[in-house]
mmCIF file of C-alpha atoms in Angstrom:
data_model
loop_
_atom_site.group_PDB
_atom_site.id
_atom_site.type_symbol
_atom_site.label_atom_id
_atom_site.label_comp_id
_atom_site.label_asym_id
_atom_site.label_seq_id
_atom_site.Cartn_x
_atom_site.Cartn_y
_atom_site.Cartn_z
ATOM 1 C CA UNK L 1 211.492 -75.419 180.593
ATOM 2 C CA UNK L 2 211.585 -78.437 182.389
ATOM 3 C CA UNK L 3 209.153 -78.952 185.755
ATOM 4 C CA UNK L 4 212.236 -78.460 188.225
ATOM 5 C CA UNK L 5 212.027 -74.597 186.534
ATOM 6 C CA UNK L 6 208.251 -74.588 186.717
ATOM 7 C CA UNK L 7 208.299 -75.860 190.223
ATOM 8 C CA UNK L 8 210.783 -73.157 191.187
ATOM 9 C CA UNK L 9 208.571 -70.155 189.055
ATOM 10 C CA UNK L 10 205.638 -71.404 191.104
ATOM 11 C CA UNK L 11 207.470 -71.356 194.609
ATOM 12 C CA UNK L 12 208.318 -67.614 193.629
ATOM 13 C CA UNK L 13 204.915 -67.049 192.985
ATOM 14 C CA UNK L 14 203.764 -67.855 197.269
ATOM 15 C CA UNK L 15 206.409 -64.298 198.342
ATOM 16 C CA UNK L 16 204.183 -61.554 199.460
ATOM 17 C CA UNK L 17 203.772 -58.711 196.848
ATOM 18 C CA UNK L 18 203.526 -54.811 198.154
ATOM 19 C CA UNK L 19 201.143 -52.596 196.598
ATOM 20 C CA UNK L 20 202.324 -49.875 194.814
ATOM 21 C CA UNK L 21 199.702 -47.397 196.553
ATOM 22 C CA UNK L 22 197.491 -48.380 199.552
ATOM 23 C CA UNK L 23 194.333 -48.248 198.348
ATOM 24 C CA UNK L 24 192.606 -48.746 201.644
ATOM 25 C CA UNK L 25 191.998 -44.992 202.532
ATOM 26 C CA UNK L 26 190.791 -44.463 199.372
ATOM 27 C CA UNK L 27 188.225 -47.497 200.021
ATOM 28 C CA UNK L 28 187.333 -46.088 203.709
ATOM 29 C CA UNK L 29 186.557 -42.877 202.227
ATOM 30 C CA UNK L 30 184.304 -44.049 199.403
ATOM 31 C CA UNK L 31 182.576 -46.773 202.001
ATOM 32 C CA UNK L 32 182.289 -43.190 204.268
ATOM 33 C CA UNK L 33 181.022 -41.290 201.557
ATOM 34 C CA UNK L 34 178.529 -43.576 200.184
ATOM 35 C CA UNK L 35 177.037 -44.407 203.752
ATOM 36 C CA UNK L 36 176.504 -40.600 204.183
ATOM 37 C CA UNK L 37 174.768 -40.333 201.017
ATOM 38 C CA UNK L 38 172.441 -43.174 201.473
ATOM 39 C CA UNK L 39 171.450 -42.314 205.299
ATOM 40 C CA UNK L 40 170.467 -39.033 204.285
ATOM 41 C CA UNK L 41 168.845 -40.200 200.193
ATOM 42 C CA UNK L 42 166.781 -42.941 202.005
ATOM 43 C CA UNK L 43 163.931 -42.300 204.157
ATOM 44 C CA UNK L 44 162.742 -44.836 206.489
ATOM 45 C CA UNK L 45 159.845 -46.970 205.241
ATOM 46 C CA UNK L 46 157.593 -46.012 208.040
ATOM 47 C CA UNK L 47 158.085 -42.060 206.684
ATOM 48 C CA UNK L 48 155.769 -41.896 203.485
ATOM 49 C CA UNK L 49 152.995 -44.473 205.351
ATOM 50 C CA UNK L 50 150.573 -42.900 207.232
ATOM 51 C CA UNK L 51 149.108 -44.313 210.406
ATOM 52 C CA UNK L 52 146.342 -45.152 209.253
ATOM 53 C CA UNK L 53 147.421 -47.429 206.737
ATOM 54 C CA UNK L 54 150.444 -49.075 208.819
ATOM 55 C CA UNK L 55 147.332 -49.928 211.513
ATOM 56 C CA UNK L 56 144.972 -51.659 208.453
ATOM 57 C CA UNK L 57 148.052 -53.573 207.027
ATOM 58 C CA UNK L 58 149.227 -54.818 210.649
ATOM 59 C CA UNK L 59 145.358 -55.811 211.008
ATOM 60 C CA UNK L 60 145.272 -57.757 207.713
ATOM 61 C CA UNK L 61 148.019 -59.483 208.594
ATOM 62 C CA UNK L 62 146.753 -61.086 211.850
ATOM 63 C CA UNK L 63 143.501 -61.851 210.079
ATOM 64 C CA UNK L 64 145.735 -63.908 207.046
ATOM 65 C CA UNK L 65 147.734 -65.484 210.161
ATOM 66 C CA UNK L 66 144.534 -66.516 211.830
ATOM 67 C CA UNK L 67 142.862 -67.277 208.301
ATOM 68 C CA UNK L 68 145.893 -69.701 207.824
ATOM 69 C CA UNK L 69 146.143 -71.235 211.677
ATOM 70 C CA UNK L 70 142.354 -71.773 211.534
ATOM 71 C CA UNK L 71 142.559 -73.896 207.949
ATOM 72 C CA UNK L 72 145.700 -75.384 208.948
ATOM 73 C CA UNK L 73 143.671 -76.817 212.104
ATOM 74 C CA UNK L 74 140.651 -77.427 210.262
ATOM 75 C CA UNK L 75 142.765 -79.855 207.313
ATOM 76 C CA UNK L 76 144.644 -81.573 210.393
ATOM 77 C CA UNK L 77 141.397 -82.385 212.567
ATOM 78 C CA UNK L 78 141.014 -86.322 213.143
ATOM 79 C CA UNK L 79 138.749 -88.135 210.999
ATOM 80 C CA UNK L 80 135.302 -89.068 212.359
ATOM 81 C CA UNK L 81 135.187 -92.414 213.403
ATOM 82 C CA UNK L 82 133.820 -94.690 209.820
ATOM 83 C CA UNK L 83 130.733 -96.898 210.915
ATOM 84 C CA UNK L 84 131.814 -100.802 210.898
ATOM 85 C CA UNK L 85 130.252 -101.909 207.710
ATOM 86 C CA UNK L 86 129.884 -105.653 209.163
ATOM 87 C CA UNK L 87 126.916 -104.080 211.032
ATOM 88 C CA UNK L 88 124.937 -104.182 207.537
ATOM 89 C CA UNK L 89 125.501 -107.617 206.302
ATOM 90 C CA UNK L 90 125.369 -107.650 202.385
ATOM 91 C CA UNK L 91 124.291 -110.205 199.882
ATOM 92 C CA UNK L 92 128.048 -111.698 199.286
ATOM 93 C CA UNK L 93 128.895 -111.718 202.665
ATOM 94 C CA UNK L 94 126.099 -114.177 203.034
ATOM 95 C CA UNK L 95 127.607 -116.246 200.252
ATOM 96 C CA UNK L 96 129.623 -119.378 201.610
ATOM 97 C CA UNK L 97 130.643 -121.644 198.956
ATOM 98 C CA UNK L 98 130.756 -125.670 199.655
ATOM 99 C CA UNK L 99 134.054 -126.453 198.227
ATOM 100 C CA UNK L 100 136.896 -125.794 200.642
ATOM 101 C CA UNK L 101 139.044 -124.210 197.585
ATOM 102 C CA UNK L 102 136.394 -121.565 196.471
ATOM 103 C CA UNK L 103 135.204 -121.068 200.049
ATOM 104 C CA UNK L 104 139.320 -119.527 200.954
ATOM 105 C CA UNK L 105 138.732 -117.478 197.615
ATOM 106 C CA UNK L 106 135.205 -115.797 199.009
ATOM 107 C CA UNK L 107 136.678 -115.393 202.033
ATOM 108 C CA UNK L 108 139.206 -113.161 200.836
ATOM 109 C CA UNK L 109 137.592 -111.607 198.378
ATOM 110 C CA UNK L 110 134.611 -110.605 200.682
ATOM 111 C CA UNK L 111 137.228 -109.243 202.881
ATOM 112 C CA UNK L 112 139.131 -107.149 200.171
ATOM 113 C CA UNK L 113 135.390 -105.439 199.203
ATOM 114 C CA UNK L 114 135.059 -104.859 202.871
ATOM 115 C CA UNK L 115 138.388 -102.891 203.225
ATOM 116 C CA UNK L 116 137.655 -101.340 199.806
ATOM 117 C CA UNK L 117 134.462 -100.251 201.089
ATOM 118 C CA UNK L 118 136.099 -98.151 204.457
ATOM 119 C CA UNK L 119 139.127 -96.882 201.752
ATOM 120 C CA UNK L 120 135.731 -95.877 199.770
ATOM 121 C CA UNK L 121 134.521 -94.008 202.563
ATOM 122 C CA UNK L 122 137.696 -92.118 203.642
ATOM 123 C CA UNK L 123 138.064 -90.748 199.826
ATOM 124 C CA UNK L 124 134.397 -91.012 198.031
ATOM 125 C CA UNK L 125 136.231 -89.304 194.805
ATOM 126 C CA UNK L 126 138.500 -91.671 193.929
ATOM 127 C CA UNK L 127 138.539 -92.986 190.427
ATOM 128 C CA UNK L 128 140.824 -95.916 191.324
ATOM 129 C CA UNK L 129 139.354 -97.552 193.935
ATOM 130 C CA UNK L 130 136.218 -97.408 192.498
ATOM 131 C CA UNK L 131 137.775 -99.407 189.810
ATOM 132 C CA UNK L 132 139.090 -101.910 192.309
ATOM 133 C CA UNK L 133 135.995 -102.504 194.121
ATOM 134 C CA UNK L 134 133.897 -103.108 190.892
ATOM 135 C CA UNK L 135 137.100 -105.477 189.337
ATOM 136 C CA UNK L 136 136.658 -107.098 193.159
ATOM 137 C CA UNK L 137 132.857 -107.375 192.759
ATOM 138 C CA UNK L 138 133.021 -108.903 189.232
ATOM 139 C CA UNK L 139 135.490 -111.294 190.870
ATOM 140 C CA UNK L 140 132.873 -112.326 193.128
ATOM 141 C CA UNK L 141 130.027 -113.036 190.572
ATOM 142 C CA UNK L 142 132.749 -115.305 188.657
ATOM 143 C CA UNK L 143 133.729 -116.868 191.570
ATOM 144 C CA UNK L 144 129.502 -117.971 192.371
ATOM 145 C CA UNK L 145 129.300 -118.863 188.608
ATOM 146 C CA UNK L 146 132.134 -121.357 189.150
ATOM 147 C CA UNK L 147 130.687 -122.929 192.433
ATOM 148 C CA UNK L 148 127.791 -123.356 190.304
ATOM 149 C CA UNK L 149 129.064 -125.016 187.749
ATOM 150 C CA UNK L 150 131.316 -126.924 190.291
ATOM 151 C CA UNK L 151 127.613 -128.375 191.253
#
């Protein structure tokens, strides 16, 4: 067989093919049949709960909805205003150093303990800033014992 015959068998293939039987009446009937069965096997949900119970579910739901609005509203209130931590002037914000190179370093170190401090404040928890602000901190202390030795 080469591909012209192939080609051909395949173009054969597309004609419309006839049934032997219709089977759509015997499809309507069994759709019928089983629709009858099930309307009249299957109650309606609302038949085997009494009132009383249907009123204490509908209730419990509108307290979980209200539960859920009420948390929902609580987790998305604004954050209270942090108080500016340049009102309480610290011992290495005091710290100026005399050498121009070391005084750029303070500067920016005292202001990366500074924003620590507020990122501190918004999450007290956190394990990783806590380890920033100390690593800052004991940046700091070598950063006075160099000016030192600087003279």
């Amino acid at each position: 067989m080469n591909e012209f015959e192939w080609r051909r068998q395949m173009r054969n293939l597309r004609q419309p093919v006839t049934p032997r039987r219709d089977i759509w009446a015997s499809i309507d009937a069994t759709l019928a049949n089983a629709e009858s069965a099930r309307v009249l096997a299957i109650p309606s949900p609302d038949a085997h709960m009494p009132r009383a119970q249907r009123r204490w579910m509908v209730r419990t739901a509108v307290a979980a909805s209200l539960l859920l609005a009420s948390a929902l509203a609580w987790h998305l209130r604004p954050a209270p205003a942090a108080a500016p931590l340049a009102s309480a002037p610290s011992r290495a914000a005091k710290w100026k150093p005399a050498d121009p190179r070391l005084a750029g370093a303070a500067i920016e170190l005292d202001a990366a303990r500074m924003e620590l401090q507020q990122a501190i404040q918004q999450a007290p928890d956190s394990p990783a800033l806590q380890r920033i602000l100390a690593r800052t901190e004991t940046q700091q202390t070598q950063l006075r014992q160099l000016a030192r030795e600087a003279g």
